[in-house]
PDB file of C-alpha atoms in Angstrom:
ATOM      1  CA  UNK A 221       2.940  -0.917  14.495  1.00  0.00           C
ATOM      2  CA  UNK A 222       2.080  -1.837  10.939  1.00  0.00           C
ATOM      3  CA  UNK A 223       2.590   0.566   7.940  1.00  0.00           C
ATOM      4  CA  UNK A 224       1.550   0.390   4.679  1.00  0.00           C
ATOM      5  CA  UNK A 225       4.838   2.027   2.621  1.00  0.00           C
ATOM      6  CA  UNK A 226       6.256   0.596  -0.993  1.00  0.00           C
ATOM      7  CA  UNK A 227       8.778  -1.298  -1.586  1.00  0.00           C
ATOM      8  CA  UNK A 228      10.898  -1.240  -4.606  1.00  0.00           C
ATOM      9  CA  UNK A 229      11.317  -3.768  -7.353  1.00  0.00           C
ATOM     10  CA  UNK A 230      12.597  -3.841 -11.317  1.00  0.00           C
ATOM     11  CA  UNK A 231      16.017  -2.299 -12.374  1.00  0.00           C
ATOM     12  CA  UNK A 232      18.227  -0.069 -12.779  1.00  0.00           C
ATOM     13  CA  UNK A 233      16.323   3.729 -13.421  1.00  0.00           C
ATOM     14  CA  UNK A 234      13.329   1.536 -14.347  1.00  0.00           C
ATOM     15  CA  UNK A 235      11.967   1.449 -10.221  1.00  0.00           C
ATOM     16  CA  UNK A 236       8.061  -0.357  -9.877  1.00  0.00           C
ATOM     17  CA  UNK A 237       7.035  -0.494  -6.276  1.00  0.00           C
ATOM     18  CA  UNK A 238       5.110  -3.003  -4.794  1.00  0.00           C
ATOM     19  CA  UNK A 239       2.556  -1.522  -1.859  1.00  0.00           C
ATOM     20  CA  UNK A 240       3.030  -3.869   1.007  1.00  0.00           C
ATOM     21  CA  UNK A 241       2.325  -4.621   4.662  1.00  0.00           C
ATOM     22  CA  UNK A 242       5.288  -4.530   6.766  1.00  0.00           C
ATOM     23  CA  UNK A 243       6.095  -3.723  10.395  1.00  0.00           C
ATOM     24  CA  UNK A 244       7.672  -0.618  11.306  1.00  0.00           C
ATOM     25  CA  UNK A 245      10.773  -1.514  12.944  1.00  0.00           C
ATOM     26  CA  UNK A 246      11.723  -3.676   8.896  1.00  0.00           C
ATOM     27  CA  UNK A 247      13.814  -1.939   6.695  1.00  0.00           C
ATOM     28  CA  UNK A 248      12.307  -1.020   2.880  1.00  0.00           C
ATOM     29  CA  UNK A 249      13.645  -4.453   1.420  1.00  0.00           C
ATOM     30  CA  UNK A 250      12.797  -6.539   4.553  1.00  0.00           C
ATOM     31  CA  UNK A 251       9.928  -8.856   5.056  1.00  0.00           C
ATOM     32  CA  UNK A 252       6.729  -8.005   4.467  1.00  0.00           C
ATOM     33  CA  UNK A 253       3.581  -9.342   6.489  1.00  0.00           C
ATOM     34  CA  UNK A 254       1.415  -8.861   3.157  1.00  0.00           C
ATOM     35  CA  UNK A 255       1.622  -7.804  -0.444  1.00  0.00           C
ATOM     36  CA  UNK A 256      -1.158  -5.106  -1.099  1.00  0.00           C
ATOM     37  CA  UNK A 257      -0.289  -3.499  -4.423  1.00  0.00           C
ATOM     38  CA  UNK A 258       1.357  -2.503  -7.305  1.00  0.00           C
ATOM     39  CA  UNK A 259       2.390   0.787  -8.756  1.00  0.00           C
ATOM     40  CA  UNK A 260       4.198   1.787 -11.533  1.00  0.00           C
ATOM     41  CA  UNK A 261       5.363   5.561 -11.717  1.00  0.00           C
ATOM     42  CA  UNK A 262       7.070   5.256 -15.465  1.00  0.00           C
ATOM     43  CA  UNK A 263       3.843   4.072 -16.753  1.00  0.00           C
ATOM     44  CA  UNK A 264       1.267   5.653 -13.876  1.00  0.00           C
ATOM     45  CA  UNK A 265      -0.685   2.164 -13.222  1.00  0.00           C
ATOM     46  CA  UNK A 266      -1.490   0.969 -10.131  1.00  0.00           C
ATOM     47  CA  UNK A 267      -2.846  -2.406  -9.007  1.00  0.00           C
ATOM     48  CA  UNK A 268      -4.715  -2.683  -5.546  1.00  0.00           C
ATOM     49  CA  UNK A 269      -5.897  -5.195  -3.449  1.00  0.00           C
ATOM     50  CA  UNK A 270      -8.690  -3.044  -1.873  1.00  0.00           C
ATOM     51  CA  UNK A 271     -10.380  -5.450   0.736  1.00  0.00           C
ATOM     52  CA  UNK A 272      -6.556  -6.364   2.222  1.00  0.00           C
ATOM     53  CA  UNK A 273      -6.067  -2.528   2.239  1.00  0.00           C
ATOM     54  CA  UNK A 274      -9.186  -2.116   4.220  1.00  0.00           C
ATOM     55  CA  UNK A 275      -8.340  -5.128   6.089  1.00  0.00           C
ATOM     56  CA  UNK A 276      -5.326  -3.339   7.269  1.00  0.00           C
ATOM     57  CA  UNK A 277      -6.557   0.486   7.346  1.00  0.00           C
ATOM     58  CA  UNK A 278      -8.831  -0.856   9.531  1.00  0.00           C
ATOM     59  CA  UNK A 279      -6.723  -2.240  11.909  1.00  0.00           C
ATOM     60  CA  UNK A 280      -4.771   0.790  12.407  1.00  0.00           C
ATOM     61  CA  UNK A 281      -1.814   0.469   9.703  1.00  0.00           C
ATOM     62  CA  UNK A 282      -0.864   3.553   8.743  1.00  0.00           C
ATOM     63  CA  UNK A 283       0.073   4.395   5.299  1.00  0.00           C
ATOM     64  CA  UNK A 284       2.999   6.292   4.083  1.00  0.00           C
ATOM     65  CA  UNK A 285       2.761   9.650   2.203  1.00  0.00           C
ATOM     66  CA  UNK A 286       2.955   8.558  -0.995  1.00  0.00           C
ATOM     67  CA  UNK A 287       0.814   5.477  -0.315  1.00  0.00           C
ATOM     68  CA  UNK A 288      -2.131   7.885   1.392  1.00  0.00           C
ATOM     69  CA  UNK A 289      -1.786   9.680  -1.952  1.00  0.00           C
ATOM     70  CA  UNK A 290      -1.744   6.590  -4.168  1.00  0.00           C
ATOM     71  CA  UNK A 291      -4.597   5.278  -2.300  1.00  0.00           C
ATOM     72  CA  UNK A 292      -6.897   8.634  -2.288  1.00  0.00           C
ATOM     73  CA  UNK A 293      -6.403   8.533  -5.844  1.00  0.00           C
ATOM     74  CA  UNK A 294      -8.100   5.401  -6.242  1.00  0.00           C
ATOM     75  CA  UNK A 295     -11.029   6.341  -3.831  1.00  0.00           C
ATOM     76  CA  UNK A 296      -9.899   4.088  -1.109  1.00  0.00           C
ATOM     77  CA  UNK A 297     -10.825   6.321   2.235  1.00  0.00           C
ATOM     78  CA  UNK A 298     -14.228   6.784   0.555  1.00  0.00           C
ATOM     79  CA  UNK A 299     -15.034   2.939   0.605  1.00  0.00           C
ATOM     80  CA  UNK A 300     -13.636   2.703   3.973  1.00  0.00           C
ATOM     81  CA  UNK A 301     -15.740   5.693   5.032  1.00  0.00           C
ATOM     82  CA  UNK A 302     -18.533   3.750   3.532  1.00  0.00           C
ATOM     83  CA  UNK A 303     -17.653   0.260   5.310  1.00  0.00           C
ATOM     84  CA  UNK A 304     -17.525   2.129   9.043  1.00  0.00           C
ATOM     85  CA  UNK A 305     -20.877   3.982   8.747  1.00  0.00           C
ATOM     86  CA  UNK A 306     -22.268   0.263   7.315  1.00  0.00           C
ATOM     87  CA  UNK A 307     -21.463  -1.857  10.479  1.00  0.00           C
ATOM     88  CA  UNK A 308     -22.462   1.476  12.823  1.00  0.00           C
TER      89      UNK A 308
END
């Protein structure tokens, strides 16, 4: 099973997270299948790949808490609400 779950980057007390891919059984710092995203909680920005996060959505990754929160802040689910009812 496929998640979608960050994984962390940058120093010491200075954390960025990339959003990423990754199987379940991998450990945070293990190898991810694909990079998705960025997100930087000192500074609050965020950097998404949207059609690889639909990509994966679709396929049945599930994303973390904080990622489904990250991600319905940016109005992700709506576009993939929008792509389903488009190819139904």
């Amino acid at each position: 099973m496929v998640k979608l779950r960050l994984k962390r980057c940058g120093r010491k007390q200075r954390a960025v997270y990339r959003i990423v891919a990754i199987d379940v059984r991998s450990r945070r710092e293990g190898r991810d299948l694909r990079k998705v995203g960025f997100y930087d909680p000192i500074n609050n920005q965020t950097h998404l790949n949207v059609p690889a996060i639909l990509y994966f959505l679709e396929k049945g990754a599930q994303p973390t808490g904080t990622v489904h929160d990250i991600l319905k802040k940016a109005g992700v689910f709506t576009e993939l609400s929008l792509n389903q009812t488009k190819f139904n």
